[in-house]
Amino acid sequence: MATTTPDIDPREGRDLPVPPDHVIVLFGATGDLAQRKLWPGLYHLEVAGLMPAEFAVIGSSRGDYSDDDLRALARKAVEDAEGVPVDEAAWARFAHRLSYTITDTSGPCHLDAAVEAAEQRAGRRLRRLHYLSVPPAAMGPIVREIGRAGLAPHSRVVLEKPFGTDLASARELNALLHEVFEEDQVFRIDHFLGKEAVQNILALRFANGMWEPVWNRGHIEHVQIDVPETLGLTTRTAFYEATGAYRDMVVTHLFQLLGFVAMEPPTALRARELVVEKNKVFQAMRVLESDDLVRAQYTGYRDEPGVRPGSETETLAAARVWVDNWRWAGVPFYLRTGKLMAEGRRLVTIVFRDAPTRMFPRGSGVEEQDPNHLTFDLGDPGVLSLGFQAKAPGPGMDVEHADLTYSFASAPRHEQSLEAYERLIHDAMVGDHTLFTTADGVERLWEVSARIISDPPPLRRYPPGSWGPPEVDELIGAHRWHLSGRHQ
């Protein structure tokens, strides 16, 4: 079994620490995620001064590439990325650190030799970060190869979701990981949790005395976590056919956001305490039943290349979740996500209860206005918005909806903010688990989902560019989706 890594508390100060010297092994280095997010992210960390003083990045995949091929691929990825201009001096420093080795778990593998060469160039042993940007089927063989090569000690491993496809496969994957790594060496990544706006959920709740007294069932009517997408499948047909919207988005991203919204105040803003409170929320979640889920597929999905004839894969999932504890008993959490929908947004909306009496005269507009709500827009750079009722200018007592908003783009230090993957790569290098998931948490979420996975509700249809089938509105009942045509 690999040795454990020390407990590190890197958030004691305001500024992010520089990680210790590292060799980073990026598996799947030529894949889509690496080109869209990881290479630009690593380069931006170098420009921002948040990479180690001494580091090497070993790219690895199944293809036959040279070091120069990898550098050219990484350069193009950086050039294609938005918001990451190329500085030639910085690029030269970064490119010098890159090398390539092939991943062939079925034959001779030279991973250990590549890591040893990087450490010889540094003149000492470096901390190791293994980043597995690979399909789930490839994770097991790569983890075993890391163990066989003796590269698990003094290392950490980052895994992309999904973490299994049901409870049995999640347990199997965790058991495999624990054959090679200790749990505190494992970083299960959810890039939603790296967003500034998600971290501001914690800041808003726990840095302000005005919110915690009303953050409960006595004042909150319901919560919405809504992540519709206008995009289709792009190149992910094979992956999506094996997972679907519920496994791909709800069990991973949306449940994690729910945990941040619903957790109890931790005793300290440190990884261990935050993870404990988030996992308590997962333990309190009621097992989902068939009538808690709407599954739907957009019209034309079965005509997409690579989709099975008669496919029952859902491209939209909407769920009603109950958290059975004292704070949230009786408060529904409504979750929705889907492909080819009317709008692409990432929104968490806290909807407060109406005032107990309405003394305003009929026709004043109070009855027609939306409930008070607090909205976290998780886009980049992100926006906080508080919706309330105010008197309209002019004679009489007419009431209209108003908003107070705070955009992260207006913050004095917004240019220093990191993109989600950049933040999480940095956190993994310094050993901070705050924004990552745990084995216990992952397995509990599959437990909550077990019944609707084994016996899913009927598959509905919806036209591309819509908000989904009527059953999505029926799920939320007397409430209304904050993102929908009939709400506006």
Coordinates of C-alpha atoms in Angstrom, one line a residue:
M1 CA 0.0 0.0 0.0
A2 CA 1.3 3.5 -0.8
T3 CA 2.4 5.8 1.9
T4 CA 0.0 8.6 3.0
T5 CA 0.5 12.2 2.3
P6 CA 0.6 14.8 5.1
D7 CA -2.5 16.8 5.9
I8 CA -1.9 20.2 4.4
D9 CA -3.9 23.4 5.1
P10 CA -3.0 25.7 2.2
R11 CA -5.7 28.2 2.8
E12 CA -4.4 29.8 6.0
G13 CA -3.5 33.0 4.1
R14 CA -5.3 35.0 1.5
D15 CA -3.0 34.3 -1.4
L16 CA -2.6 30.8 -2.9
P17 CA 0.7 29.1 -2.1
V18 CA 3.2 28.0 -4.6
P19 CA 3.1 24.2 -4.8
P20 CA 6.2 22.1 -3.9
D21 CA 8.3 20.8 -6.8
H22 CA 6.4 18.4 -9.0
V23 CA 6.5 16.0 -11.9
I24 CA 3.0 15.9 -13.4
V25 CA 2.0 12.9 -15.5
L26 CA -0.9 13.8 -17.7
F27 CA -2.6 10.6 -19.0
G28 CA -4.8 11.3 -22.0
A29 CA -2.6 14.2 -23.0
T30 CA -3.8 14.4 -26.6
G31 CA -7.5 14.1 -25.7
D32 CA -10.3 16.6 -26.0
L33 CA -10.3 17.7 -22.3
A34 CA -6.5 18.1 -22.2
Q35 CA -6.6 20.3 -25.3
R36 CA -9.6 22.4 -24.2
K37 CA -8.8 22.8 -20.5
L38 CA -5.7 21.1 -19.1
W39 CA -2.9 22.4 -21.3
P40 CA -4.2 26.0 -21.2
G41 CA -4.7 25.6 -17.5
L42 CA -1.2 24.4 -16.8
Y43 CA 0.2 27.2 -18.9
H44 CA -1.9 29.9 -17.2
L45 CA -0.8 28.6 -13.8
E46 CA 2.8 29.1 -15.0
V47 CA 2.1 32.6 -16.2
A48 CA 0.3 33.4 -12.9
G49 CA 3.3 32.2 -10.8
L50 CA 1.4 29.3 -9.3
M51 CA 3.4 26.4 -10.8
P52 CA 6.2 24.9 -8.7
A53 CA 9.7 26.5 -9.0
E54 CA 10.8 23.1 -10.4
F55 CA 8.4 21.0 -12.4
A56 CA 8.1 18.7 -15.3
V57 CA 5.0 17.7 -17.3
I58 CA 5.0 14.2 -18.9
G59 CA 2.3 13.9 -21.4
S60 CA 1.1 10.3 -22.1
S61 CA -1.4 8.7 -24.4
R62 CA -1.7 5.6 -26.7
G63 CA -0.4 7.5 -29.7
D64 CA 3.2 7.6 -31.0
Y65 CA 4.3 11.2 -30.4
S66 CA 7.7 12.9 -30.0
D67 CA 8.4 15.5 -27.4
D68 CA 8.2 18.2 -30.1
D69 CA 4.9 16.8 -31.3
L70 CA 3.5 17.2 -27.8
R71 CA 4.8 20.7 -27.5
A72 CA 3.2 21.7 -30.8
L73 CA -0.1 20.2 -29.6
A74 CA 0.0 22.0 -26.3
R75 CA 0.9 25.3 -28.0
K76 CA -2.1 25.0 -30.3
A77 CA -4.3 24.2 -27.3
V78 CA -3.1 27.4 -25.6
E79 CA -3.5 29.5 -28.7
D80 CA -7.1 28.2 -29.2
A81 CA -8.1 28.9 -25.6
E82 CA -10.0 32.0 -24.7
G83 CA -8.4 34.4 -22.3
V84 CA -4.9 32.9 -22.3
P85 CA -2.7 35.0 -24.5
V86 CA 0.7 33.5 -25.3
D87 CA 3.7 35.2 -24.0
E88 CA 6.7 33.9 -25.9
A89 CA 9.1 34.1 -22.9
A90 CA 6.6 32.3 -20.7
W91 CA 5.9 29.7 -23.3
A92 CA 9.6 29.0 -23.8
R93 CA 9.9 28.3 -20.1
F94 CA 6.8 26.1 -20.1
A95 CA 7.6 24.2 -23.2
H96 CA 11.0 23.3 -21.9
R97 CA 9.3 21.3 -19.2
L98 CA 7.3 19.1 -21.5
S99 CA 8.1 15.6 -22.6
Y100 CA 6.1 12.6 -23.9
T101 CA 5.9 8.8 -23.2
I102 CA 3.5 6.4 -24.6
T103 CA 0.9 4.6 -22.5
D104 CA 0.6 1.0 -23.4
T105 CA -0.8 -1.0 -20.5
S106 CA -1.0 -4.2 -22.6
G107 CA 2.7 -4.2 -23.4
P108 CA 6.1 -2.6 -22.4
C109 CA 5.5 0.7 -20.6
H110 CA 8.3 3.2 -19.9
L111 CA 6.4 5.4 -17.4
D112 CA 8.9 4.8 -14.6
A113 CA 11.8 5.6 -16.8
A114 CA 10.2 8.9 -17.9
V115 CA 9.5 9.9 -14.3
E116 CA 13.1 8.9 -13.3
A117 CA 14.5 11.0 -16.2
A118 CA 12.5 14.1 -15.1
E119 CA 13.7 13.7 -11.5
Q120 CA 17.3 13.2 -12.7
R121 CA 17.1 16.5 -14.5
A122 CA 15.9 18.2 -11.3
G123 CA 18.6 16.5 -9.3
R124 CA 16.2 15.2 -6.7
R125 CA 13.0 13.3 -6.1
L126 CA 9.9 15.4 -6.9
R127 CA 6.3 15.0 -5.7
R128 CA 4.2 13.3 -8.3
L129 CA 0.8 14.2 -9.6
H130 CA -0.9 11.6 -11.9
Y131 CA -3.8 13.2 -13.8
L132 CA -6.1 10.6 -15.4
S133 CA -7.9 12.4 -18.2
V134 CA -9.1 9.1 -19.7
P135 CA -12.3 7.1 -20.1
P136 CA -13.5 5.1 -17.1
A137 CA -12.5 1.8 -18.8
A138 CA -8.8 3.0 -18.9
M139 CA -8.6 4.0 -15.3
G140 CA -8.1 0.6 -13.8
P141 CA -5.2 -0.5 -16.1
I142 CA -3.4 2.9 -15.6
V143 CA -3.8 2.8 -11.8
R144 CA -2.3 -0.7 -11.8
E145 CA 0.6 0.4 -14.0
I146 CA 1.3 3.3 -11.6
G147 CA 1.5 0.8 -8.8
R148 CA 3.6 -1.7 -10.8
A149 CA 6.0 1.0 -11.7
G150 CA 6.5 2.0 -8.0
L151 CA 5.2 5.6 -8.7
A152 CA 2.4 5.7 -6.0
P153 CA 4.5 6.8 -3.0
H154 CA 5.0 10.5 -2.6
S155 CA 2.2 11.1 -5.1
R156 CA -1.4 12.0 -5.7
V157 CA -3.9 10.9 -8.4
V158 CA -6.6 13.0 -10.0
L159 CA -9.5 11.2 -11.6
E160 CA -12.2 12.6 -14.0
K161 CA -15.8 11.6 -13.5
P162 CA -17.8 9.5 -13.8
F163 CA -16.8 7.6 -10.7
G164 CA -18.6 4.4 -11.7
T165 CA -22.0 4.0 -13.3
D166 CA -23.8 2.5 -10.3
L167 CA -23.1 1.6 -6.7
A168 CA -21.3 -1.7 -7.6
S169 CA -19.0 -0.2 -10.2
A170 CA -18.2 2.8 -7.9
R171 CA -17.2 0.4 -5.1
E172 CA -15.1 -1.7 -7.5
L173 CA -13.3 1.5 -8.7
N174 CA -12.7 2.7 -5.2
A175 CA -11.4 -0.8 -4.1
L176 CA -9.0 -0.7 -7.0
L177 CA -7.7 2.8 -6.2
H178 CA -7.2 1.8 -2.6
E179 CA -5.0 -1.2 -3.6
V180 CA -2.5 1.4 -4.9
F181 CA -3.3 4.7 -3.1
E182 CA -4.5 5.8 0.3
E183 CA -7.8 7.7 0.2
D184 CA -6.0 11.0 1.0
Q185 CA -3.9 10.6 -2.1
V186 CA -7.0 10.5 -4.3
F187 CA -8.6 13.6 -5.8
R188 CA -11.9 13.0 -7.6
I189 CA -12.4 16.1 -9.7
D190 CA -15.7 18.0 -10.3
H191 CA -14.9 21.1 -12.2
F192 CA -18.2 22.8 -11.2
L193 CA -16.8 23.0 -7.6
G194 CA -13.8 25.0 -8.9
K195 CA -15.9 27.9 -10.1
E196 CA -15.6 31.2 -8.2
A197 CA -19.4 31.4 -8.0
V198 CA -19.6 28.0 -6.3
Q199 CA -17.0 29.0 -3.7
N200 CA -19.0 32.2 -3.1
I201 CA -21.9 30.0 -1.9
L202 CA -19.6 29.3 1.1
A203 CA -18.5 32.9 1.4
L204 CA -22.0 34.3 1.3
R205 CA -23.3 31.9 3.9
F206 CA -20.5 31.7 6.4
A207 CA -18.9 35.2 6.1
N208 CA -22.2 37.1 6.6
G209 CA -24.5 37.1 9.7
M210 CA -27.6 38.0 7.7
W211 CA -28.0 34.7 5.8
E212 CA -27.6 31.9 8.2
P213 CA -30.7 32.8 10.3
V214 CA -32.9 32.4 7.2
W215 CA -31.1 29.5 5.5
N216 CA -33.6 26.9 6.6
R217 CA -37.0 25.3 6.1
G218 CA -38.7 28.2 8.0
H219 CA -37.7 30.7 5.4
I220 CA -36.8 28.9 2.2
E221 CA -39.6 27.4 0.1
H222 CA -37.5 25.4 -2.4
V223 CA -34.1 25.3 -4.1
Q224 CA -33.4 25.0 -7.8
I225 CA -30.2 23.8 -9.4
D226 CA -30.6 24.3 -13.1
V227 CA -28.0 23.5 -15.7
P228 CA -29.6 23.4 -19.2
E229 CA -27.3 23.2 -22.2
T230 CA -27.8 24.4 -25.8
L231 CA -25.0 22.0 -27.0
G232 CA -25.7 18.6 -28.4
L233 CA -23.4 15.6 -28.1
T234 CA -20.5 16.9 -30.3
T235 CA -18.0 14.0 -30.2
R236 CA -19.3 12.3 -27.0
T237 CA -21.9 9.9 -28.5
A238 CA -20.2 6.7 -27.2
F239 CA -19.7 8.1 -23.8
Y240 CA -23.2 9.5 -23.6
E241 CA -24.9 6.3 -24.7
A242 CA -23.2 4.5 -21.8
T243 CA -24.1 7.1 -19.2
G244 CA -27.0 9.5 -20.1
A245 CA -27.8 12.8 -18.5
Y246 CA -28.6 11.5 -15.0
R247 CA -25.3 9.7 -14.5
D248 CA -23.3 12.3 -16.4
M249 CA -24.6 15.4 -14.7
V250 CA -26.9 14.8 -11.8
V251 CA -25.0 12.2 -9.7
T252 CA -21.8 14.2 -10.2
H253 CA -22.2 17.9 -10.6
L254 CA -25.7 18.8 -9.4
F255 CA -25.6 16.6 -6.3
Q256 CA -22.3 18.2 -5.4
L257 CA -23.8 21.7 -5.7
L258 CA -26.7 20.6 -3.5
G259 CA -24.2 19.5 -0.9
F260 CA -22.6 23.0 -0.8
V261 CA -26.0 24.7 -0.6
A262 CA -27.4 22.5 2.1
M263 CA -24.4 21.8 4.4
E264 CA -24.3 22.8 8.0
P265 CA -21.7 25.4 9.1
P266 CA -18.3 23.6 9.5
T267 CA -16.2 24.2 12.6
A268 CA -13.5 25.6 10.3
L269 CA -13.1 26.4 6.7
R270 CA -10.7 23.6 6.0
A271 CA -11.0 20.6 3.7
R272 CA -11.7 17.9 6.4
E273 CA -14.5 19.9 8.1
L274 CA -16.1 20.9 4.8
V275 CA -16.1 17.4 3.4
V276 CA -17.6 16.0 6.6
E277 CA -20.5 18.4 6.5
K278 CA -21.1 17.9 2.8
N279 CA -21.2 14.1 3.3
K280 CA -23.7 14.5 6.1
V281 CA -26.0 16.1 3.6
F282 CA -25.6 13.1 1.3
Q283 CA -26.4 10.8 4.1
A284 CA -29.6 12.7 4.8
M285 CA -30.8 12.6 1.2
R286 CA -33.9 10.5 0.7
V287 CA -33.5 7.6 -1.8
L288 CA -35.1 8.8 -5.1
E289 CA -38.3 7.1 -6.3
S290 CA -39.6 6.8 -9.8
D291 CA -41.9 9.8 -9.4
D292 CA -39.0 12.0 -8.3
L293 CA -37.4 11.8 -11.7
V294 CA -38.3 12.9 -15.2
R295 CA -36.2 11.4 -18.1
A296 CA -36.5 12.7 -21.6
Q297 CA -34.8 12.5 -24.9
Y298 CA -34.7 15.2 -27.6
T299 CA -36.3 14.4 -30.9
G300 CA -33.7 13.3 -33.4
Y301 CA -31.3 11.9 -30.8
R302 CA -31.7 8.4 -32.3
D303 CA -30.6 9.6 -35.7
E304 CA -27.3 10.9 -34.3
P305 CA -24.2 8.9 -35.6
G306 CA -23.2 6.2 -33.1
V307 CA -26.6 6.1 -31.3
R308 CA -28.1 2.6 -30.9
P309 CA -31.4 2.0 -32.7
G310 CA -34.2 2.5 -30.2
S311 CA -31.9 4.0 -27.6
E312 CA -33.5 4.7 -24.2
T313 CA -30.7 7.0 -23.2
E314 CA -32.0 10.2 -21.6
T315 CA -30.6 13.6 -22.8
L316 CA -32.6 15.4 -20.1
A317 CA -33.0 14.6 -16.4
A318 CA -35.1 16.6 -13.9
A319 CA -35.2 15.4 -10.3
R320 CA -36.9 16.3 -7.0
V321 CA -34.6 15.6 -4.0
W322 CA -35.5 15.7 -0.3
V323 CA -32.9 16.2 2.5
D324 CA -34.4 14.7 5.6
N325 CA -32.7 16.7 8.4
W326 CA -33.9 19.4 10.7
R327 CA -32.7 22.3 8.5
W328 CA -34.3 21.1 5.3
A329 CA -37.2 18.7 6.1
G330 CA -40.0 19.4 3.7
V331 CA -38.0 21.7 1.4
P332 CA -37.7 20.2 -2.1
F333 CA -34.6 20.6 -4.2
Y334 CA -35.3 20.7 -7.9
L335 CA -32.5 19.7 -10.2
R336 CA -32.6 19.9 -14.0
T337 CA -30.1 19.4 -16.9
G338 CA -30.3 18.5 -20.5
K339 CA -28.9 18.8 -24.0
L340 CA -30.2 21.0 -26.8
M341 CA -32.4 23.1 -24.5
A342 CA -33.7 26.6 -24.9
E343 CA -30.8 28.3 -23.1
G344 CA -27.4 27.4 -21.7
R345 CA -27.1 28.5 -18.1
R346 CA -25.7 27.3 -14.8
L347 CA -27.9 28.6 -12.0
V348 CA -28.5 27.9 -8.3
T349 CA -31.7 29.7 -7.1
I350 CA -32.8 29.9 -3.4
V351 CA -36.5 30.7 -3.4
F352 CA -37.7 32.3 -0.2
R353 CA -41.2 31.9 1.3
D354 CA -43.8 34.7 0.6
A355 CA -44.6 37.2 3.3
P356 CA -47.2 35.7 5.7
T357 CA -49.9 38.3 4.8
R358 CA -50.4 40.6 1.9
M359 CA -51.9 43.9 2.9
F360 CA -51.4 45.4 -0.5
P361 CA -54.5 46.2 -2.5
R362 CA -55.7 44.0 -5.4
G363 CA -54.1 45.1 -8.6
S364 CA -50.9 46.5 -6.9
G365 CA -48.8 43.9 -8.7
V366 CA -47.7 42.0 -5.6
E367 CA -49.5 38.8 -6.5
E368 CA -48.0 38.8 -10.0
Q369 CA -44.4 39.2 -8.9
D370 CA -41.9 36.5 -8.4
P371 CA -41.0 35.3 -4.8
N372 CA -37.9 36.7 -3.2
H373 CA -34.9 34.7 -4.5
L374 CA -31.1 34.6 -4.3
T375 CA -29.4 33.4 -7.5
F376 CA -25.9 32.2 -8.0
D377 CA -25.1 32.3 -11.7
L378 CA -22.2 29.9 -12.1
G379 CA -21.1 31.2 -15.5
D380 CA -17.7 32.9 -16.0
P381 CA -17.0 35.1 -14.3
G382 CA -20.3 34.6 -12.4
V383 CA -23.0 36.8 -10.8
L384 CA -24.9 37.0 -7.5
S385 CA -28.4 38.4 -7.7
L386 CA -31.1 39.1 -5.0
G387 CA -34.6 39.5 -6.3
F388 CA -37.2 41.4 -4.3
Q389 CA -40.3 43.6 -4.5
A390 CA -40.1 47.4 -4.6
K391 CA -42.5 50.2 -5.1
A392 CA -42.7 51.4 -8.6
P393 CA -42.1 55.2 -9.1
G394 CA -45.2 57.3 -9.3
P395 CA -48.5 57.7 -7.4
G396 CA -50.2 54.8 -5.8
M397 CA -48.7 51.7 -4.3
D398 CA -47.8 49.7 -7.4
V399 CA -45.1 47.0 -6.8
E400 CA -42.6 45.7 -9.3
H401 CA -39.7 43.2 -9.2
A402 CA -36.2 44.5 -8.7
D403 CA -32.7 43.0 -8.5
L404 CA -29.5 43.7 -6.6
T405 CA -26.6 42.2 -8.5
Y406 CA -22.9 41.6 -7.9
S407 CA -20.7 40.6 -10.8
F408 CA -17.4 39.0 -10.1
A409 CA -16.1 40.8 -13.1
S410 CA -16.4 44.1 -11.2
A411 CA -14.3 42.8 -8.3
P412 CA -10.9 44.6 -7.9
R413 CA -8.9 41.4 -8.2
H414 CA -11.1 39.6 -10.8
E415 CA -8.3 39.3 -13.3
Q416 CA -6.5 37.1 -10.7
S417 CA -9.2 34.5 -10.6
L418 CA -8.5 31.1 -11.9
E419 CA -10.6 29.0 -14.3
A420 CA -12.1 26.0 -12.5
Y421 CA -9.6 23.4 -13.8
E422 CA -6.7 25.7 -13.0
R423 CA -7.9 26.1 -9.4
L424 CA -8.4 22.3 -9.0
I425 CA -5.0 21.4 -10.5
H426 CA -3.4 23.8 -8.1
D427 CA -5.4 22.4 -5.2
A428 CA -4.3 18.9 -6.0
M429 CA -0.7 19.9 -6.1
V430 CA -0.9 21.5 -2.7
G431 CA -3.0 18.6 -1.3
D432 CA -6.2 20.6 -0.6
H433 CA -9.3 18.3 -0.8
T434 CA -11.9 21.1 -0.2
L435 CA -13.3 21.1 -3.7
F436 CA -13.0 17.3 -4.4
T437 CA -15.2 14.4 -3.6
T438 CA -14.6 11.3 -1.4
A439 CA -15.2 7.6 -1.8
D440 CA -17.9 7.6 0.9
G441 CA -19.7 10.6 -0.7
V442 CA -19.6 9.1 -4.2
E443 CA -20.9 5.7 -3.0
R444 CA -23.7 7.3 -1.0
L445 CA -24.9 9.2 -4.1
W446 CA -25.1 6.0 -6.0
E447 CA -27.1 4.5 -3.2
V448 CA -29.6 7.4 -3.4
S449 CA -29.9 6.7 -7.1
A450 CA -30.1 2.9 -7.0
R451 CA -33.9 2.5 -7.4
I452 CA -34.3 4.9 -10.3
I453 CA -31.3 3.4 -12.1
S454 CA -32.5 -0.2 -11.7
D455 CA -36.1 0.7 -12.5
P456 CA -36.1 4.1 -14.4
P457 CA -39.3 6.0 -15.1
P458 CA -40.6 6.2 -18.7
L459 CA -38.6 8.1 -21.3
R460 CA -40.4 11.3 -22.5
R461 CA -39.7 13.3 -25.7
Y462 CA -38.9 17.0 -26.1
P463 CA -38.2 19.2 -29.2
P464 CA -34.7 20.6 -29.5
G465 CA -34.5 24.2 -28.3
S466 CA -37.3 23.8 -25.7
W467 CA -37.4 23.6 -21.9
G468 CA -38.3 19.9 -22.0
P469 CA -41.5 17.9 -21.9
P470 CA -44.5 19.0 -19.8
E471 CA -43.6 16.5 -17.1
V472 CA -40.7 18.8 -16.1
D473 CA -43.1 21.5 -15.1
E474 CA -45.4 19.0 -13.5
L475 CA -42.5 17.9 -11.3
I476 CA -42.0 21.3 -9.8
G477 CA -45.8 21.7 -9.4
A478 CA -47.1 24.9 -8.0
H479 CA -43.6 26.4 -8.2
R480 CA -42.0 27.6 -11.4
W481 CA -38.6 27.1 -12.9
H482 CA -36.6 30.3 -12.6
L483 CA -35.2 29.6 -16.1
S484 CA -38.2 29.1 -18.3
G485 CA -40.4 31.1 -20.7
R486 CA -43.4 31.0 -18.4
H487 CA -41.5 32.4 -15.5
Q488 CA -40.3 35.5 -17.2

